[in-house]
Amino acid sequence: MNSGIVLLFSLTSFLAAVLVFSAEPMIGKRVLPLFGGTPAVWNTCLVYFQLLLLLGYALSGDLRAAKGLEQRRVSLPFLIGLAALLALGYWVQPIGLAVEPGGSSSTAENPTLALLWSLIRSASAPLLVVAATSPLVQRWFAVTGHPRAHDPYFLYAASNAGSLAALMAYPFVIEPNLSLAAQGRAWKAGFLVLAILLTACGILARVLSRSGGAGPDAAAALAETPPAVGIRLRWLVLVFIPSSWLMGVTAYLTTDLAAIPLLWVIPLALYLSSFIIAFAGAGTALVRIASQALPVLVVPLVLVLTAGFVHAVWIPLHLLAFFAGSVACHGRLARLRPPARHLATFYVTIALGGLLGGVFNAVIAPVVFHRIVEYPLAVVLACMVAPGLEGRGERRAGRPWLSDLLLPVVVFLLAALLTTNQAGLADSVMGVLGVMIASGLGLYACATARRRPARFAMVAGAVLVAGGLSQGPGGRLLHIERNFFGVVRVTEDSERKVHRLFHGSTLHGQQSLDPALSREPSTYFTRSGPIGQVFAALGPRLDRAGAQVAIVGLGAGTLATYARPGQRWTFYEIDPAVVRIARDPRFFTYLRDCAAASLEIVLGDARLRLRAAPDRAYRLIVLDAFSSDAVPVHLVSREAIRLYRGKLAAGGVLVFNLSNRYLDLEPVMGRQAQDAGLVCRIQLDTTLSPEERHAGKQPSIWAVMAASADDLEGLASDPRWRLPVLRPNSRAWTDDYSDLARYLRGMPRRLVQRESTAGPSAVTEGGLPR
């Protein structure tokens, strides 16, 4: 009997967590295209789910149920109300999204609140009940009279295990095999099973509590003192910091890779694993190891953040440091957990701390900070509160606080002196090296005395602040701003006499300050490169009076250099900050100097805004809309390409910029072209001479599509343009299905096919030309 009770309650907690954390990436993926495909969409979804957990925990702590717990009984009216909520949650499924396509949310400077409101209106009914399940089941178990009823926290570990299982299954099992519609149907079936299990738990808990099985310790439970305000504030802080760190590291990774479920769930899975370890009975040793490892991991992490190194090789360092910090904070939280009677208060406080961390990152930070400050700030705060760094070292005579303040100040001054290049001590490159040396000395000194957490954290913070003063490898900072879509900055390279536009760490445009070269395209858009060849080949067709060209993605406006008199050009751009920068002649003059008869900029998501464009209007559509290196999947789906074809004039051409450091998009576009019945050619312009690099040319990969080879003019027979290489057993992407994780560079490669739109013409081993 006792083992059956444990199994029932554990299975219910496990399934509820599976449903919550499979819904999270499913809804995030569904809403991503409607709000521009940016990493901020996922962080906003996280805030929504944190809000749901808070409301769910509050629901489970209903006053009537709380009174019943004090009396060691389960309230019948509460069970009836819960059954009604379960029925309502099942009735309103499948989960939809209350978003108006092309509405104001798509053009808002910061649509975070619009996205949150859309999610609240769309998905809350069933998710709220599921979110309440874990604490509710634990509180019910506490009145069953089971020998383990006095400490039901093992159910919390079961819940976290279900969360982890769902997160790991989504990118590797669910997403590659199920469309969003099929995922919704499976989720609805799982909700029905949960409703049955949860009802059984409630009935069993009521029966056992009425039969007196609760045991003789009710009076002792009533006599327990509620947790003090100070303890509750510590709970709040110990959850706030890892929650903020979770969002910071996720945004950091997805900005330069891709806003995809795989890169969403890995940090979240680590976050949940830290809860499992902290609340497991045998987790104490692991918490101690994580606490001791945290300073060792933070030292190189601070150096990497300060120097601005952005490369996939550093991803494990970011994740390991985050995991160690989360385990350390949650381990300390587990040591402060209250008796079972105060479960409701504990879980509501945990949920509130997580929500506050999410709100700080997703809502407050983009408005208050013009840089990514919240990520390094969470690192510094974790160093202050982690157990094992609690000042248990020797007591020193005198004023130890004075040295704790003095060392960070000295390190900051030294690093700032080098980074700002005072007295000609260093050029921009040496400035970065100087920061690393000063950082290493300061952090090494602190790591040897890590029992003084405040000093260690302040030195780390001093180095990070000093690093923010550095000119950096992109040149002198002229302008920086941040919004929902990320951080954009304009720099000036005085040595090469150019202005550059960056989104995240990715170069999005460059213009020479030399008047003789200021109207020449550079970087990925040079006349000798693939896009230059496209305009040269299609020149006669585009020279016809009134020819219209659409460019999806503005950047610095470089492509406007290809415009000719009489043409009508339209740029589609989702980020208002990019539009302001491209129009400002202090930074770039491509738009001001454009030769087209008319040039219009349409603000908003291109997929939504193109619907309003006239059919059969454009002779050329160029898609260069990737933010940093992240790929907006909704701009290359089957439905998107169908939309583009409807906007192309007879003989029109689609052009895609596939340049990406982390994703192999060639087989994706080849499959999309085959699915649409289009001819496709690819050019890898990745081998550049030193002279080309010095002139500002960047390696690039481009694809062209058209209804027939004749529409591509000479490109179809140009040896520089070849047929795309496809992957076997791949599927065309749709709005309902995509699997971007499969195309991450470095993923295992099987046989690949070189195919035309008519079918395979050859099979080669490992034929990706990288």
mmCIF file of C-alpha atoms in Angstrom, residues 160-469:
data_model
loop_
_atom_site.group_PDB
_atom_site.id
_atom_site.type_symbol
_atom_site.label_atom_id
_atom_site.label_comp_id
_atom_site.label_asym_id
_atom_site.label_seq_id
_atom_site.Cartn_x
_atom_site.Cartn_y
_atom_site.Cartn_z
ATOM 1 C CA ASN A 160 12.401 18.086 -11.612
ATOM 2 C CA ALA A 161 13.292 14.739 -13.160
ATOM 3 C CA GLY A 162 10.145 14.956 -15.294
ATOM 4 C CA SER A 163 11.076 18.495 -16.303
ATOM 5 C CA LEU A 164 14.547 17.365 -17.302
ATOM 6 C CA ALA A 165 13.223 14.386 -19.261
ATOM 7 C CA ALA A 166 10.849 16.619 -21.235
ATOM 8 C CA LEU A 167 13.537 19.162 -22.030
ATOM 9 C CA MET A 168 15.963 16.538 -23.261
ATOM 10 C CA ALA A 169 13.302 14.757 -25.294
ATOM 11 C CA TYR A 170 12.067 17.876 -27.064
ATOM 12 C CA PRO A 171 15.018 18.716 -29.371
ATOM 13 C CA PHE A 172 16.080 15.107 -29.942
ATOM 14 C CA VAL A 173 12.791 13.172 -30.078
ATOM 15 C CA ILE A 174 9.734 15.436 -30.186
ATOM 16 C CA GLU A 175 10.793 18.269 -32.485
ATOM 17 C CA PRO A 176 12.433 16.120 -35.222
ATOM 18 C CA ASN A 177 9.474 13.738 -35.431
ATOM 19 C CA LEU A 178 6.319 15.687 -34.625
ATOM 20 C CA SER A 179 4.853 18.796 -36.177
ATOM 21 C CA LEU A 180 3.524 21.497 -33.886
ATOM 22 C CA ALA A 181 -0.026 20.309 -34.551
ATOM 23 C CA ALA A 182 0.885 16.719 -33.602
ATOM 24 C CA GLN A 183 2.678 17.997 -30.492
ATOM 25 C CA GLY A 184 -0.500 19.815 -29.475
ATOM 26 C CA ARG A 185 -2.581 16.658 -29.826
ATOM 27 C CA ALA A 186 -0.079 14.608 -27.822
ATOM 28 C CA TRP A 187 -0.027 17.262 -25.109
ATOM 29 C CA LYS A 188 -3.817 17.182 -24.863
ATOM 30 C CA ALA A 189 -3.750 13.396 -24.401
ATOM 31 C CA GLY A 190 -1.121 13.749 -21.684
ATOM 32 C CA PHE A 191 -3.263 16.359 -19.938
ATOM 33 C CA LEU A 192 -6.156 13.896 -19.831
ATOM 34 C CA VAL A 193 -3.943 11.248 -18.187
ATOM 35 C CA LEU A 194 -2.724 13.835 -15.673
ATOM 36 C CA ALA A 195 -6.308 14.817 -14.832
ATOM 37 C CA ILE A 196 -7.090 11.183 -13.977
ATOM 38 C CA LEU A 197 -3.951 10.757 -11.854
ATOM 39 C CA LEU A 198 -4.410 14.065 -10.043
ATOM 40 C CA THR A 199 -8.023 13.267 -9.216
ATOM 41 C CA ALA A 200 -6.943 9.881 -7.853
ATOM 42 C CA CYS A 201 -4.308 11.569 -5.659
ATOM 43 C CA GLY A 202 -6.875 13.998 -4.275
ATOM 44 C CA ILE A 203 -9.407 11.304 -3.473
ATOM 45 C CA LEU A 204 -6.772 9.080 -1.843
ATOM 46 C CA ALA A 205 -5.405 11.953 0.238
ATOM 47 C CA ARG A 206 -8.920 12.847 1.410
ATOM 48 C CA VAL A 207 -9.720 9.261 2.352
ATOM 49 C CA LEU A 208 -6.472 8.764 4.255
ATOM 50 C CA SER A 209 -6.718 12.107 6.036
ATOM 51 C CA ARG A 210 -10.320 11.373 7.119
ATOM 52 C CA SER A 211 -9.317 7.910 8.361
ATOM 53 C CA GLY A 212 -6.815 9.416 10.773
ATOM 54 C CA GLY A 213 -3.818 8.163 8.879
ATOM 55 C CA ALA A 214 -2.090 11.479 9.206
ATOM 56 C CA GLY A 215 -0.349 10.456 12.390
ATOM 57 C CA PRO A 216 -0.008 12.099 15.792
ATOM 58 C CA ASP A 217 2.281 14.983 14.834
ATOM 59 C CA ALA A 218 -0.452 17.470 13.794
ATOM 60 C CA ALA A 219 -0.128 19.428 17.035
ATOM 61 C CA ALA A 220 3.617 19.677 16.562
ATOM 62 C CA ALA A 221 3.081 20.930 13.020
ATOM 63 C CA LEU A 222 0.679 23.594 14.272
ATOM 64 C CA ALA A 223 3.223 24.691 16.868
ATOM 65 C CA GLU A 224 5.943 25.257 14.278
ATOM 66 C CA THR A 225 6.994 28.873 13.885
ATOM 67 C CA PRO A 226 6.507 30.319 10.379
ATOM 68 C CA PRO A 227 9.736 31.159 8.537
ATOM 69 C CA ALA A 228 11.067 34.606 9.394
ATOM 70 C CA VAL A 229 11.074 37.406 6.839
ATOM 71 C CA GLY A 230 14.865 37.270 6.657
ATOM 72 C CA ILE A 231 14.782 33.579 5.730
ATOM 73 C CA ARG A 232 12.193 34.239 3.024
ATOM 74 C CA LEU A 233 14.336 37.010 1.557
ATOM 75 C CA ARG A 234 17.284 34.608 1.411
ATOM 76 C CA TRP A 235 15.110 32.077 -0.444
ATOM 77 C CA LEU A 236 14.172 34.846 -2.863
ATOM 78 C CA VAL A 237 17.770 35.888 -3.551
ATOM 79 C CA LEU A 238 19.040 32.320 -3.919
ATOM 80 C CA VAL A 239 16.475 31.704 -6.681
ATOM 81 C CA PHE A 240 16.671 35.159 -8.282
ATOM 82 C CA ILE A 241 20.385 34.876 -9.106
ATOM 83 C CA PRO A 242 20.329 31.512 -10.970
ATOM 84 C CA SER A 243 17.120 32.559 -12.754
ATOM 85 C CA SER A 244 18.766 35.747 -14.013
ATOM 86 C CA TRP A 245 21.918 33.814 -14.918
ATOM 87 C CA LEU A 246 19.810 31.276 -16.833
ATOM 88 C CA MET A 247 18.295 33.965 -19.028
ATOM 89 C CA GLY A 248 21.600 35.759 -19.432
ATOM 90 C CA VAL A 249 23.534 32.741 -20.638
ATOM 91 C CA THR A 250 20.669 31.589 -22.883
ATOM 92 C CA ALA A 251 20.440 34.973 -24.599
ATOM 93 C CA TYR A 252 24.233 35.065 -24.913
ATOM 94 C CA LEU A 253 24.300 31.705 -26.710
ATOM 95 C CA THR A 254 21.240 32.101 -28.926
ATOM 96 C CA THR A 255 22.168 35.592 -30.135
ATOM 97 C CA ASP A 256 25.093 34.232 -32.130
ATOM 98 C CA LEU A 257 23.908 30.713 -32.873
ATOM 99 C CA ALA A 258 20.180 30.326 -33.306
ATOM 100 C CA ALA A 259 16.988 30.825 -31.331
ATOM 101 C CA ILE A 260 16.092 27.121 -31.420
ATOM 102 C CA PRO A 261 14.752 24.684 -28.804
ATOM 103 C CA LEU A 262 18.080 22.825 -28.514
ATOM 104 C CA LEU A 263 19.895 25.940 -27.321
ATOM 105 C CA TRP A 264 16.939 26.907 -25.153
ATOM 106 C CA VAL A 265 16.682 23.627 -23.303
ATOM 107 C CA ILE A 266 20.351 22.917 -22.550
ATOM 108 C CA PRO A 267 20.741 25.820 -20.071
ATOM 109 C CA LEU A 268 17.246 25.187 -18.699
ATOM 110 C CA ALA A 269 18.036 21.499 -18.240
ATOM 111 C CA LEU A 270 21.188 22.397 -16.328
ATOM 112 C CA TYR A 271 19.138 24.778 -14.208
ATOM 113 C CA LEU A 272 16.640 22.062 -13.332
ATOM 114 C CA SER A 273 19.415 19.535 -12.736
ATOM 115 C CA SER A 274 20.831 21.873 -10.132
ATOM 116 C CA PHE A 275 17.504 21.694 -8.266
ATOM 117 C CA ILE A 276 17.524 17.897 -8.485
ATOM 118 C CA ILE A 277 21.044 17.708 -7.076
ATOM 119 C CA ALA A 278 20.364 20.259 -4.345
ATOM 120 C CA PHE A 279 17.202 18.579 -3.071
ATOM 121 C CA ALA A 280 18.386 14.987 -3.445
ATOM 122 C CA GLY A 281 19.392 13.228 -0.272
ATOM 123 C CA ALA A 282 22.898 12.498 -1.554
ATOM 124 C CA GLY A 283 23.399 15.924 -3.132
ATOM 125 C CA THR A 284 25.406 17.537 -0.334
ATOM 126 C CA ALA A 285 28.787 16.391 -1.632
ATOM 127 C CA LEU A 286 27.994 17.572 -5.167
ATOM 128 C CA VAL A 287 26.893 20.956 -3.852
ATOM 129 C CA ARG A 288 30.193 21.284 -2.021
ATOM 130 C CA ILE A 289 32.165 20.352 -5.155
ATOM 131 C CA ALA A 290 30.191 22.854 -7.267
ATOM 132 C CA SER A 291 30.759 25.598 -4.712
ATOM 133 C CA GLN A 292 34.496 24.983 -4.703
ATOM 134 C CA ALA A 293 34.622 24.800 -8.500
ATOM 135 C CA LEU A 294 32.715 28.039 -9.029
ATOM 136 C CA PRO A 295 35.655 30.444 -8.507
ATOM 137 C CA VAL A 296 37.885 28.265 -10.687
ATOM 138 C CA LEU A 297 35.351 28.488 -13.526
ATOM 139 C CA VAL A 298 34.523 32.161 -13.000
ATOM 140 C CA VAL A 299 38.159 33.269 -13.451
ATOM 141 C CA PRO A 300 38.420 32.171 -17.134
ATOM 142 C CA LEU A 301 34.787 33.114 -17.759
ATOM 143 C CA VAL A 302 35.450 36.697 -16.672
ATOM 144 C CA LEU A 303 38.508 36.809 -18.914
ATOM 145 C CA VAL A 304 36.494 35.554 -21.890
ATOM 146 C CA LEU A 305 33.680 38.051 -21.269
ATOM 147 C CA THR A 306 36.128 40.909 -20.767
ATOM 148 C CA ALA A 307 38.094 40.182 -23.934
ATOM 149 C CA GLY A 308 34.872 39.789 -25.940
ATOM 150 C CA PHE A 309 35.710 36.305 -27.186
ATOM 151 C CA VAL A 310 32.670 34.844 -28.979
ATOM 152 C CA HIS A 311 33.198 31.373 -30.391
ATOM 153 C CA ALA A 312 31.549 27.990 -30.032
ATOM 154 C CA VAL A 313 34.654 26.677 -28.270
ATOM 155 C CA TRP A 314 33.762 28.788 -25.210
ATOM 156 C CA ILE A 315 30.215 27.452 -24.878
ATOM 157 C CA PRO A 316 31.178 24.638 -22.442
ATOM 158 C CA LEU A 317 32.850 27.192 -20.159
ATOM 159 C CA HIS A 318 29.718 29.350 -20.064
ATOM 160 C CA LEU A 319 27.519 26.332 -19.326
ATOM 161 C CA LEU A 320 29.806 24.771 -16.724
ATOM 162 C CA ALA A 321 30.135 28.022 -14.793
ATOM 163 C CA PHE A 322 26.377 28.513 -14.919
ATOM 164 C CA PHE A 323 25.751 24.965 -13.713
ATOM 165 C CA ALA A 324 28.211 25.280 -10.831
ATOM 166 C CA GLY A 325 26.688 28.594 -9.765
ATOM 167 C CA SER A 326 23.152 27.206 -9.922
ATOM 168 C CA VAL A 327 24.050 24.112 -7.894
ATOM 169 C CA ALA A 328 25.813 26.268 -5.304
ATOM 170 C CA CYS A 329 22.868 28.667 -4.911
ATOM 171 C CA HIS A 330 20.195 25.976 -4.928
ATOM 172 C CA GLY A 331 22.246 23.867 -2.521
ATOM 173 C CA ARG A 332 22.190 26.700 -0.056
ATOM 174 C CA LEU A 333 18.452 27.079 -0.692
ATOM 175 C CA ALA A 334 17.875 23.392 0.092
ATOM 176 C CA ARG A 335 19.658 23.779 3.429
ATOM 177 C CA LEU A 336 17.189 26.535 4.314
ATOM 178 C CA ARG A 337 14.019 24.638 3.345
ATOM 179 C CA PRO A 338 11.204 24.685 5.918
ATOM 180 C CA PRO A 339 9.135 21.835 7.394
ATOM 181 C CA ALA A 340 6.384 20.329 5.255
ATOM 182 C CA ARG A 341 3.680 22.526 6.799
ATOM 183 C CA HIS A 342 5.218 25.586 5.122
ATOM 184 C CA LEU A 343 5.498 24.071 1.652
ATOM 185 C CA ALA A 344 3.084 26.588 0.158
ATOM 186 C CA THR A 345 5.098 29.548 1.436
ATOM 187 C CA PHE A 346 8.378 27.991 0.296
ATOM 188 C CA TYR A 347 7.240 27.242 -3.236
ATOM 189 C CA VAL A 348 5.497 30.563 -3.730
ATOM 190 C CA THR A 349 8.689 32.317 -2.661
ATOM 191 C CA ILE A 350 10.784 30.173 -5.004
ATOM 192 C CA ALA A 351 8.416 30.934 -7.875
ATOM 193 C CA LEU A 352 8.475 34.646 -7.048
ATOM 194 C CA GLY A 353 12.275 34.693 -7.012
ATOM 195 C CA GLY A 354 12.412 32.972 -10.391
ATOM 196 C CA LEU A 355 9.850 35.378 -11.820
ATOM 197 C CA LEU A 356 11.731 38.423 -10.520
ATOM 198 C CA GLY A 357 14.945 37.135 -12.102
ATOM 199 C CA GLY A 358 13.136 36.678 -15.399
ATOM 200 C CA VAL A 359 11.441 40.075 -15.276
ATOM 201 C CA PHE A 360 14.769 41.725 -14.505
ATOM 202 C CA ASN A 361 16.407 40.198 -17.586
ATOM 203 C CA ALA A 362 13.542 40.249 -20.081
ATOM 204 C CA VAL A 363 11.725 43.461 -19.152
ATOM 205 C CA ILE A 364 13.931 45.761 -17.059
ATOM 206 C CA ALA A 365 17.455 45.164 -18.374
ATOM 207 C CA PRO A 366 16.751 45.981 -22.067
ATOM 208 C CA VAL A 367 15.313 49.333 -20.972
ATOM 209 C CA VAL A 368 17.846 50.253 -18.271
ATOM 210 C CA PHE A 369 21.085 48.944 -19.811
ATOM 211 C CA HIS A 370 22.394 49.623 -23.311
ATOM 212 C CA ARG A 371 24.766 46.658 -23.010
ATOM 213 C CA ILE A 372 24.347 43.075 -21.806
ATOM 214 C CA VAL A 373 24.950 43.808 -18.129
ATOM 215 C CA GLU A 374 22.616 41.308 -16.497
ATOM 216 C CA TYR A 375 24.669 38.247 -17.475
ATOM 217 C CA PRO A 376 27.980 39.283 -15.843
ATOM 218 C CA LEU A 377 26.038 40.807 -12.943
ATOM 219 C CA ALA A 378 24.477 37.415 -12.165
ATOM 220 C CA VAL A 379 27.962 35.840 -12.227
ATOM 221 C CA VAL A 380 29.240 38.373 -9.694
ATOM 222 C CA LEU A 381 26.221 37.966 -7.398
ATOM 223 C CA ALA A 382 26.504 34.167 -7.446
ATOM 224 C CA CYS A 383 30.099 34.428 -6.272
ATOM 225 C CA MET A 384 28.920 36.457 -3.297
ATOM 226 C CA VAL A 385 26.247 34.070 -2.056
ATOM 227 C CA ALA A 386 27.576 30.610 -2.945
ATOM 228 C CA PRO A 387 28.214 28.277 0.006
ATOM 229 C CA GLY A 388 31.849 27.436 0.525
ATOM 230 C CA LEU A 389 32.616 31.126 0.048
ATOM 231 C CA GLU A 390 31.166 32.185 3.356
ATOM 232 C CA GLY A 391 34.051 33.766 5.185
ATOM 233 C CA ARG A 392 35.000 30.660 7.156
ATOM 234 C CA GLY A 393 38.674 31.449 6.835
ATOM 235 C CA GLU A 394 40.948 32.793 9.484
ATOM 236 C CA ARG A 395 40.057 36.012 11.251
ATOM 237 C CA ARG A 396 42.581 38.711 10.532
ATOM 238 C CA ALA A 397 43.504 41.543 12.838
ATOM 239 C CA GLY A 398 43.012 45.100 11.724
ATOM 240 C CA ARG A 399 40.582 46.048 9.005
ATOM 241 C CA PRO A 400 40.130 43.160 6.540
ATOM 242 C CA TRP A 401 37.292 45.037 4.852
ATOM 243 C CA LEU A 402 39.810 47.676 3.803
ATOM 244 C CA SER A 403 41.831 45.174 1.765
ATOM 245 C CA ASP A 404 38.602 43.741 0.406
ATOM 246 C CA LEU A 405 37.864 47.160 -1.077
ATOM 247 C CA LEU A 406 41.414 48.138 -1.979
ATOM 248 C CA LEU A 407 42.268 45.189 -4.230
ATOM 249 C CA PRO A 408 39.222 45.593 -6.520
ATOM 250 C CA VAL A 409 39.952 49.316 -6.835
ATOM 251 C CA VAL A 410 43.584 48.700 -7.784
ATOM 252 C CA VAL A 411 42.641 46.033 -10.319
ATOM 253 C CA PHE A 412 40.003 48.288 -11.845
ATOM 254 C CA LEU A 413 42.354 51.255 -12.173
ATOM 255 C CA LEU A 414 45.064 49.158 -13.789
ATOM 256 C CA ALA A 415 42.667 47.496 -16.198
ATOM 257 C CA ALA A 416 40.936 50.794 -17.023
ATOM 258 C CA LEU A 417 44.280 52.475 -17.691
ATOM 259 C CA LEU A 418 45.166 49.811 -20.221
ATOM 260 C CA THR A 419 41.760 49.543 -21.856
ATOM 261 C CA THR A 420 41.379 53.284 -22.429
ATOM 262 C CA ASN A 421 44.936 53.446 -23.824
ATOM 263 C CA GLN A 422 45.994 56.324 -21.606
ATOM 264 C CA ALA A 423 49.390 57.866 -22.381
ATOM 265 C CA GLY A 424 49.689 55.631 -25.426
ATOM 266 C CA LEU A 425 50.357 52.549 -23.320
ATOM 267 C CA ALA A 426 48.678 50.226 -25.811
ATOM 268 C CA ASP A 427 46.829 50.154 -29.089
ATOM 269 C CA SER A 428 43.433 48.486 -29.343
ATOM 270 C CA VAL A 429 44.828 44.940 -29.535
ATOM 271 C CA MET A 430 47.339 45.410 -26.752
ATOM 272 C CA GLY A 431 44.621 47.011 -24.675
ATOM 273 C CA VAL A 432 42.703 43.742 -24.696
ATOM 274 C CA LEU A 433 45.844 41.818 -23.764
ATOM 275 C CA GLY A 434 46.513 44.281 -20.960
ATOM 276 C CA VAL A 435 43.051 43.716 -19.573
ATOM 277 C CA MET A 436 43.650 39.972 -19.578
ATOM 278 C CA ILE A 437 46.951 40.329 -17.727
ATOM 279 C CA ALA A 438 45.501 42.645 -15.099
ATOM 280 C CA SER A 439 42.463 40.416 -14.817
ATOM 281 C CA GLY A 440 44.561 37.303 -14.380
ATOM 282 C CA LEU A 441 46.649 38.839 -11.608
ATOM 283 C CA GLY A 442 43.665 40.158 -9.716
ATOM 284 C CA LEU A 443 41.536 37.067 -10.056
ATOM 285 C CA TYR A 444 44.417 34.764 -9.231
ATOM 286 C CA ALA A 445 44.990 36.655 -5.992
ATOM 287 C CA CYS A 446 41.306 36.344 -5.142
ATOM 288 C CA ALA A 447 41.022 32.688 -6.125
ATOM 289 C CA THR A 448 43.722 31.831 -3.601
ATOM 290 C CA ALA A 449 41.593 33.409 -0.882
ATOM 291 C CA ARG A 450 38.124 32.371 -2.039
ATOM 292 C CA ARG A 451 36.827 32.192 1.503
ATOM 293 C CA ARG A 452 36.421 35.955 1.171
ATOM 294 C CA PRO A 453 33.537 35.966 -1.327
ATOM 295 C CA ALA A 454 32.858 39.699 -1.304
ATOM 296 C CA ARG A 455 36.410 40.513 -2.359
ATOM 297 C CA PHE A 456 36.449 37.834 -5.021
ATOM 298 C CA ALA A 457 33.116 39.021 -6.435
ATOM 299 C CA MET A 458 34.154 42.688 -6.384
ATOM 300 C CA VAL A 459 37.394 41.981 -8.239
ATOM 301 C CA ALA A 460 35.480 40.008 -10.862
ATOM 302 C CA GLY A 461 33.071 42.910 -11.175
ATOM 303 C CA ALA A 462 35.908 45.437 -11.398
ATOM 304 C CA VAL A 463 37.494 43.533 -14.270
ATOM 305 C CA LEU A 464 34.182 43.285 -16.110
ATOM 306 C CA VAL A 465 33.488 47.004 -15.699
ATOM 307 C CA ALA A 466 36.980 47.875 -16.897
ATOM 308 C CA GLY A 467 36.497 45.603 -19.872
ATOM 309 C CA GLY A 468 33.435 47.608 -20.809
ATOM 310 C CA LEU A 469 35.706 50.620 -21.298
#
